[in-house]
Structures are given as structure tokens and as C-alpha cells.
PDB file of C-alpha atoms in Angstrom:
ATOM      1  CA  UNK V   1     123.207 104.352 126.397  1.00  0.00           C
ATOM      2  CA  UNK V   2     125.475 101.433 125.526  1.00  0.00           C
ATOM      3  CA  UNK V   3     127.489 101.296 122.317  1.00  0.00           C
ATOM      4  CA  UNK V   4     125.445  98.301 121.216  1.00  0.00           C
ATOM      5  CA  UNK V   5     122.171 100.228 121.694  1.00  0.00           C
ATOM      6  CA  UNK V   6     123.646 103.139 119.730  1.00  0.00           C
ATOM      7  CA  UNK V   7     124.541 100.714 116.939  1.00  0.00           C
ATOM      8  CA  UNK V   8     120.997  99.291 116.998  1.00  0.00           C
ATOM      9  CA  UNK V   9     119.582 102.833 116.717  1.00  0.00           C
ATOM     10  CA  UNK V  10     121.901 103.504 113.767  1.00  0.00           C
ATOM     11  CA  UNK V  11     120.723 100.315 112.004  1.00  0.00           C
ATOM     12  CA  UNK V  12     117.068 101.191 112.626  1.00  0.00           C
ATOM     13  CA  UNK V  13     117.547 104.667 111.127  1.00  0.00           C
ATOM     14  CA  UNK V  14     119.213 103.143 108.052  1.00  0.00           C
ATOM     15  CA  UNK V  15     116.400 100.591 107.697  1.00  0.00           C
ATOM     16  CA  UNK V  16     113.753 103.318 107.967  1.00  0.00           C
ATOM     17  CA  UNK V  17     115.626 105.381 105.370  1.00  0.00           C
ATOM     18  CA  UNK V  18     115.682 102.383 102.985  1.00  0.00           C
ATOM     19  CA  UNK V  19     119.473 102.215 102.838  1.00  0.00           C
ATOM     20  CA  UNK V  20     119.773  98.423 103.100  1.00  0.00           C
ATOM     21  CA  UNK V  21     119.290  95.884 100.313  1.00  0.00           C
ATOM     22  CA  UNK V  22     117.313  92.717 100.975  1.00  0.00           C
ATOM     23  CA  UNK V  23     120.563  90.747 101.351  1.00  0.00           C
ATOM     24  CA  UNK V  24     121.841  93.235 103.922  1.00  0.00           C
ATOM     25  CA  UNK V  25     118.562  93.086 105.846  1.00  0.00           C
ATOM     26  CA  UNK V  26     118.666  89.277 105.834  1.00  0.00           C
ATOM     27  CA  UNK V  27     122.268  89.274 107.102  1.00  0.00           C
ATOM     28  CA  UNK V  28     121.355  91.790 109.793  1.00  0.00           C
ATOM     29  CA  UNK V  29     118.366  89.656 110.823  1.00  0.00           C
ATOM     30  CA  UNK V  30     120.508  86.512 111.033  1.00  0.00           C
ATOM     31  CA  UNK V  31     123.185  88.356 113.010  1.00  0.00           C
ATOM     32  CA  UNK V  32     120.634  89.315 115.653  1.00  0.00           C
ATOM     33  CA  UNK V  33     120.594  85.749 116.998  1.00  0.00           C
ATOM     34  CA  UNK V  34     124.380  85.471 116.842  1.00  0.00           C
ATOM     35  CA  UNK V  35     124.836  88.619 118.960  1.00  0.00           C
ATOM     36  CA  UNK V  36     124.413  87.183 122.474  1.00  0.00           C
ATOM     37  CA  UNK V  37     125.166  90.475 124.245  1.00  0.00           C
ATOM     38  CA  UNK V  38     122.249  92.209 122.498  1.00  0.00           C
ATOM     39  CA  UNK V  39     119.478  93.200 124.913  1.00  0.00           C
ATOM     40  CA  UNK V  40     116.079  91.593 124.271  1.00  0.00           C
ATOM     41  CA  UNK V  41     114.542  95.059 123.881  1.00  0.00           C
ATOM     42  CA  UNK V  42     117.085  96.009 121.193  1.00  0.00           C
ATOM     43  CA  UNK V  43     116.631  92.629 119.492  1.00  0.00           C
ATOM     44  CA  UNK V  44     112.851  93.184 119.315  1.00  0.00           C
ATOM     45  CA  UNK V  45     113.265  96.761 118.039  1.00  0.00           C
ATOM     46  CA  UNK V  46     115.564  95.592 115.238  1.00  0.00           C
ATOM     47  CA  UNK V  47     113.230  92.794 114.176  1.00  0.00           C
ATOM     48  CA  UNK V  48     110.287  95.222 114.318  1.00  0.00           C
ATOM     49  CA  UNK V  49     112.179  97.482 111.885  1.00  0.00           C
ATOM     50  CA  UNK V  50     113.421  94.715 109.570  1.00  0.00           C
ATOM     51  CA  UNK V  51     110.133  92.825 109.106  1.00  0.00           C
ATOM     52  CA  UNK V  52     107.987  95.655 107.648  1.00  0.00           C
ATOM     53  CA  UNK V  53     110.880  96.828 105.457  1.00  0.00           C
ATOM     54  CA  UNK V  54     111.179  93.360 103.943  1.00  0.00           C
ATOM     55  CA  UNK V  55     107.396  92.899 103.668  1.00  0.00           C
ATOM     56  CA  UNK V  56     107.052  96.114 101.648  1.00  0.00           C
ATOM     57  CA  UNK V  57     110.074  95.787  99.369  1.00  0.00           C
ATOM     58  CA  UNK V  58     110.722  92.027  99.234  1.00  0.00           C
ATOM     59  CA  UNK V  59     107.545  90.144 100.233  1.00  0.00           C
ATOM     60  CA  UNK V  60     108.822  86.702  99.187  1.00  0.00           C
ATOM     61  CA  UNK V  61     111.924  87.078 101.316  1.00  0.00           C
ATOM     62  CA  UNK V  62     109.826  88.283 104.252  1.00  0.00           C
ATOM     63  CA  UNK V  63     107.492  85.312 103.915  1.00  0.00           C
ATOM     64  CA  UNK V  64     110.462  82.920 104.052  1.00  0.00           C
ATOM     65  CA  UNK V  65     111.878  84.572 107.180  1.00  0.00           C
ATOM     66  CA  UNK V  66     108.744  85.559 109.090  1.00  0.00           C
ATOM     67  CA  UNK V  67     106.009  83.362 107.611  1.00  0.00           C
ATOM     68  CA  UNK V  68     102.792  84.522 105.933  1.00  0.00           C
ATOM     69  CA  UNK V  69     101.886  88.130 106.673  1.00  0.00           C
ATOM     70  CA  UNK V  70      98.378  87.185 107.786  1.00  0.00           C
ATOM     71  CA  UNK V  71      99.221  84.200 110.018  1.00  0.00           C
ATOM     72  CA  UNK V  72      98.426  85.904 113.349  1.00  0.00           C
ATOM     73  CA  UNK V  73      95.118  87.292 112.090  1.00  0.00           C
ATOM     74  CA  UNK V  74      94.182  83.894 110.629  1.00  0.00           C
ATOM     75  CA  UNK V  75      94.991  82.142 113.908  1.00  0.00           C
ATOM     76  CA  UNK V  76      92.883  84.633 115.893  1.00  0.00           C
ATOM     77  CA  UNK V  77      89.919  84.272 113.550  1.00  0.00           C
ATOM     78  CA  UNK V  78      90.270  80.485 113.472  1.00  0.00           C
ATOM     79  CA  UNK V  79      90.029  80.334 117.279  1.00  0.00           C
ATOM     80  CA  UNK V  80      86.960  82.598 117.202  1.00  0.00           C
ATOM     81  CA  UNK V  81      85.339  80.534 114.425  1.00  0.00           C
ATOM     82  CA  UNK V  82      85.891  77.275 116.317  1.00  0.00           C
ATOM     83  CA  UNK V  83      84.470  78.710 119.551  1.00  0.00           C
ATOM     84  CA  UNK V  84      81.515  80.421 117.850  1.00  0.00           C
ATOM     85  CA  UNK V  85      80.442  77.443 115.762  1.00  0.00           C
ATOM     86  CA  UNK V  86      80.815  74.720 118.367  1.00  0.00           C
ATOM     87  CA  UNK V  87      77.537  72.797 118.399  1.00  0.00           C
ATOM     88  CA  UNK V  88      76.115  74.821 115.473  1.00  0.00           C
ATOM     89  CA  UNK V  89      74.695  73.147 112.351  1.00  0.00           C
ATOM     90  CA  UNK V  90      76.964  74.648 109.676  1.00  0.00           C
ATOM     91  CA  UNK V  91      75.079  73.028 106.794  1.00  0.00           C
ATOM     92  CA  UNK V  92      72.917  76.189 106.608  1.00  0.00           C
ATOM     93  CA  UNK V  93      75.936  78.446 106.101  1.00  0.00           C
ATOM     94  CA  UNK V  94      75.857  79.829 102.552  1.00  0.00           C
ATOM     95  CA  UNK V  95      79.439  81.087 102.917  1.00  0.00           C
ATOM     96  CA  UNK V  96      82.445  78.806 103.008  1.00  0.00           C
ATOM     97  CA  UNK V  97      83.266  77.768 106.588  1.00  0.00           C
ATOM     98  CA  UNK V  98      86.479  78.943 108.229  1.00  0.00           C
ATOM     99  CA  UNK V  99      88.915  81.784 107.599  1.00  0.00           C
ATOM    100  CA  UNK V 100      88.943  83.327 104.123  1.00  0.00           C
ATOM    101  CA  UNK V 101      91.104  85.892 102.311  1.00  0.00           C
ATOM    102  CA  UNK V 102      89.329  89.187 101.631  1.00  0.00           C
ATOM    103  CA  UNK V 103      89.060  90.746  98.202  1.00  0.00           C
ATOM    104  CA  UNK V 104      90.939  93.895  99.224  1.00  0.00           C
ATOM    105  CA  UNK V 105      94.018  91.775  99.992  1.00  0.00           C
ATOM    106  CA  UNK V 106      93.647  89.793  96.762  1.00  0.00           C
ATOM    107  CA  UNK V 107      93.517  93.046  94.773  1.00  0.00           C
ATOM    108  CA  UNK V 108      96.490  94.454  96.680  1.00  0.00           C
ATOM    109  CA  UNK V 109      94.472  97.340  98.156  1.00  0.00           C
ATOM    110  CA  UNK V 110      95.453  96.422 101.727  1.00  0.00           C
ATOM    111  CA  UNK V 111      98.302  94.482 103.297  1.00  0.00           C
ATOM    112  CA  UNK V 112      96.146  91.987 105.240  1.00  0.00           C
ATOM    113  CA  UNK V 113      92.417  91.262 104.911  1.00  0.00           C
ATOM    114  CA  UNK V 114      91.064  88.001 106.348  1.00  0.00           C
ATOM    115  CA  UNK V 115      87.592  87.207 107.625  1.00  0.00           C
ATOM    116  CA  UNK V 116      85.058  84.688 108.872  1.00  0.00           C
ATOM    117  CA  UNK V 117      81.373  84.847 107.990  1.00  0.00           C
ATOM    118  CA  UNK V 118      78.032  83.110 108.223  1.00  0.00           C
ATOM    119  CA  UNK V 119      75.024  83.696 105.936  1.00  0.00           C
ATOM    120  CA  UNK V 120      71.714  81.846 106.148  1.00  0.00           C
ATOM    121  CA  UNK V 121      69.074  81.079 103.499  1.00  0.00           C
ATOM    122  CA  UNK V 122      67.324  84.408 104.195  1.00  0.00           C
ATOM    123  CA  UNK V 123      70.555  86.241 103.234  1.00  0.00           C
ATOM    124  CA  UNK V 124      71.094  87.448 106.801  1.00  0.00           C
ATOM    125  CA  UNK V 125      74.797  87.497 107.556  1.00  0.00           C
ATOM    126  CA  UNK V 126      77.482  88.235 110.106  1.00  0.00           C
ATOM    127  CA  UNK V 127      81.067  89.017 109.092  1.00  0.00           C
ATOM    128  CA  UNK V 128      84.179  89.453 111.266  1.00  0.00           C
ATOM    129  CA  UNK V 129      87.304  90.717 109.535  1.00  0.00           C
ATOM    130  CA  UNK V 130      90.820  91.702 110.515  1.00  0.00           C
ATOM    131  CA  UNK V 131      92.490  94.244 108.229  1.00  0.00           C
ATOM    132  CA  UNK V 132      95.909  95.895 108.168  1.00  0.00           C
ATOM    133  CA  UNK V 133      96.157  98.640 105.572  1.00  0.00           C
ATOM    134  CA  UNK V 134      99.970  98.849 105.334  1.00  0.00           C
ATOM    135  CA  UNK V 135     102.810  96.900 106.979  1.00  0.00           C
ATOM    136  CA  UNK V 136     103.407  98.373 110.401  1.00  0.00           C
ATOM    137  CA  UNK V 137      99.853  99.755 110.701  1.00  0.00           C
ATOM    138  CA  UNK V 138      97.618  98.617 113.519  1.00  0.00           C
ATOM    139  CA  UNK V 139      95.346  95.666 112.752  1.00  0.00           C
ATOM    140  CA  UNK V 140      91.642  96.599 112.882  1.00  0.00           C
ATOM    141  CA  UNK V 141      88.846  94.107 113.595  1.00  0.00           C
ATOM    142  CA  UNK V 142      85.366  94.832 112.229  1.00  0.00           C
ATOM    143  CA  UNK V 143      82.166  92.958 113.044  1.00  0.00           C
ATOM    144  CA  UNK V 144      79.192  93.531 110.715  1.00  0.00           C
ATOM    145  CA  UNK V 145      75.629  92.209 110.754  1.00  0.00           C
ATOM    146  CA  UNK V 146      73.611  92.787 107.615  1.00  0.00           C
ATOM    147  CA  UNK V 147      71.065  91.507 105.138  1.00  0.00           C
ATOM    148  CA  UNK V 148      72.541  90.938 101.685  1.00  0.00           C
ATOM    149  CA  UNK V 149      71.076  93.547  99.344  1.00  0.00           C
ATOM    150  CA  UNK V 150      69.669  95.491 102.298  1.00  0.00           C
ATOM    151  CA  UNK V 151      70.851  98.107 104.725  1.00  0.00           C
ATOM    152  CA  UNK V 152      73.970  97.534 106.797  1.00  0.00           C
ATOM    153  CA  UNK V 153      73.035  96.593 110.334  1.00  0.00           C
ATOM    154  CA  UNK V 154      75.265  96.716 113.348  1.00  0.00           C
ATOM    155  CA  UNK V 155      78.962  97.507 112.798  1.00  0.00           C
ATOM    156  CA  UNK V 156      81.623  97.412 115.518  1.00  0.00           C
ATOM    157  CA  UNK V 157      85.315  98.259 115.060  1.00  0.00           C
ATOM    158  CA  UNK V 158      88.114  97.645 117.556  1.00  0.00           C
ATOM    159  CA  UNK V 159      91.894  97.265 117.423  1.00  0.00           C
ATOM    160  CA  UNK V 160      92.597  93.626 116.572  1.00  0.00           C
ATOM    161  CA  UNK V 161      94.317  93.273 119.939  1.00  0.00           C
ATOM    162  CA  UNK V 162      90.776  93.567 121.385  1.00  0.00           C
ATOM    163  CA  UNK V 163      89.133  91.196 118.878  1.00  0.00           C
ATOM    164  CA  UNK V 164      88.283  88.840 121.735  1.00  0.00           C
ATOM    165  CA  UNK V 165      85.696  91.419 122.824  1.00  0.00           C
ATOM    166  CA  UNK V 166      83.819  90.705 119.566  1.00  0.00           C
ATOM    167  CA  UNK V 167      83.868  86.922 119.986  1.00  0.00           C
ATOM    168  CA  UNK V 168      80.643  86.695 121.983  1.00  0.00           C
ATOM    169  CA  UNK V 169      78.834  89.024 119.546  1.00  0.00           C
ATOM    170  CA  UNK V 170      79.954  86.906 116.582  1.00  0.00           C
ATOM    171  CA  UNK V 171      79.015  83.642 118.332  1.00  0.00           C
ATOM    172  CA  UNK V 172      75.597  85.010 119.321  1.00  0.00           C
ATOM    173  CA  UNK V 173      74.921  86.185 115.755  1.00  0.00           C
ATOM    174  CA  UNK V 174      75.923  82.809 114.272  1.00  0.00           C
ATOM    175  CA  UNK V 175      73.602  80.988 116.669  1.00  0.00           C
ATOM    176  CA  UNK V 176      70.725  83.351 115.805  1.00  0.00           C
ATOM    177  CA  UNK V 177      71.279  82.944 112.059  1.00  0.00           C
ATOM    178  CA  UNK V 178      71.767  79.179 112.128  1.00  0.00           C
TER     179      UNK V 178
END
């Protein structure tokens, strides 16, 4: 193990133990690019340790450095929405079109909660969400078909990395409901 890798491991342990202030984490993050001899693997490990630490303790700082915490989930859902609704008359959708922020994220119950949905006049709906409970947790995608005020229909859950597997189910449901 190289001395640089040992130093990276030491920094990661300190980050995980909460021993760095936000200023120190920012300086460490900025120094990652300046350190040309740092292996890509070590660079990625350091960033993977810094980002969740900042998101938990200093969310504004993290947003400035890494962008919105839900950007990847929003982009995934936006692609699915565009593919699923192509050629569909969206005037019958009783939900707002596009990606929306979930109530659990607004209340602060979860770290990330974004979704797309379609509901027709008969209150039949389909809902596809991506949720991350805490920074660093795996993103979970959930597809639900239901009748508002009635029993929950079909529910499918997969890691968000496999959300593409739910795309055809969502698109099919939207076409049926429209």
C-alpha cells in the first residue's frame, strides 16, 4: 500500500469519525484535484466519504459543491417520464406532469424523495418514486398502481440502479390510464 493510499485511508477514517469541520472538508475536497499523483480509485473513495458527511452536517455547502442531492434521481425519472408519455394525451392527467418532490422529503423524513405520477378522471393512478432514506443509503425505486381511496394494487420495488426495468411497466400503465 502506497503512502498516499495510507493517507487517504487516514482521511476517510477521520471523516467517518466526524473529526473535520466543513471548512476542512471543503479544503480536502479542493485538494483532491490538485493532487495529480492520487489514484482515481483513492480520489473516488475520498469524494464518496466527503459528500455524505457534508450533506448530513452542512447541506448548503454540499449543494454548492456537489449540486442538489436529488439531481440524479430527478434526471432518471425525467427520462422515464419523457419516454413513457411520448404520444400520450396528458390533458387527462390529474397530477402535475413531470418530476415532483415527495412529501417525505419536504417534511425531512427522508433524504431524497422524488416521483412521477399519472392519475385519470376515474382516480386510477400509477406512481414511480425514487427514495433515499439517509445520505449514503441505496436509492430505492417503487412503482405503484392504485385507485385513490381504494386498495393498493400492484407494487414493485427495485434498487434505483435497476429503475430502467420499471420503465416499460410505468409507460404501459400511463397508456392504459390515459
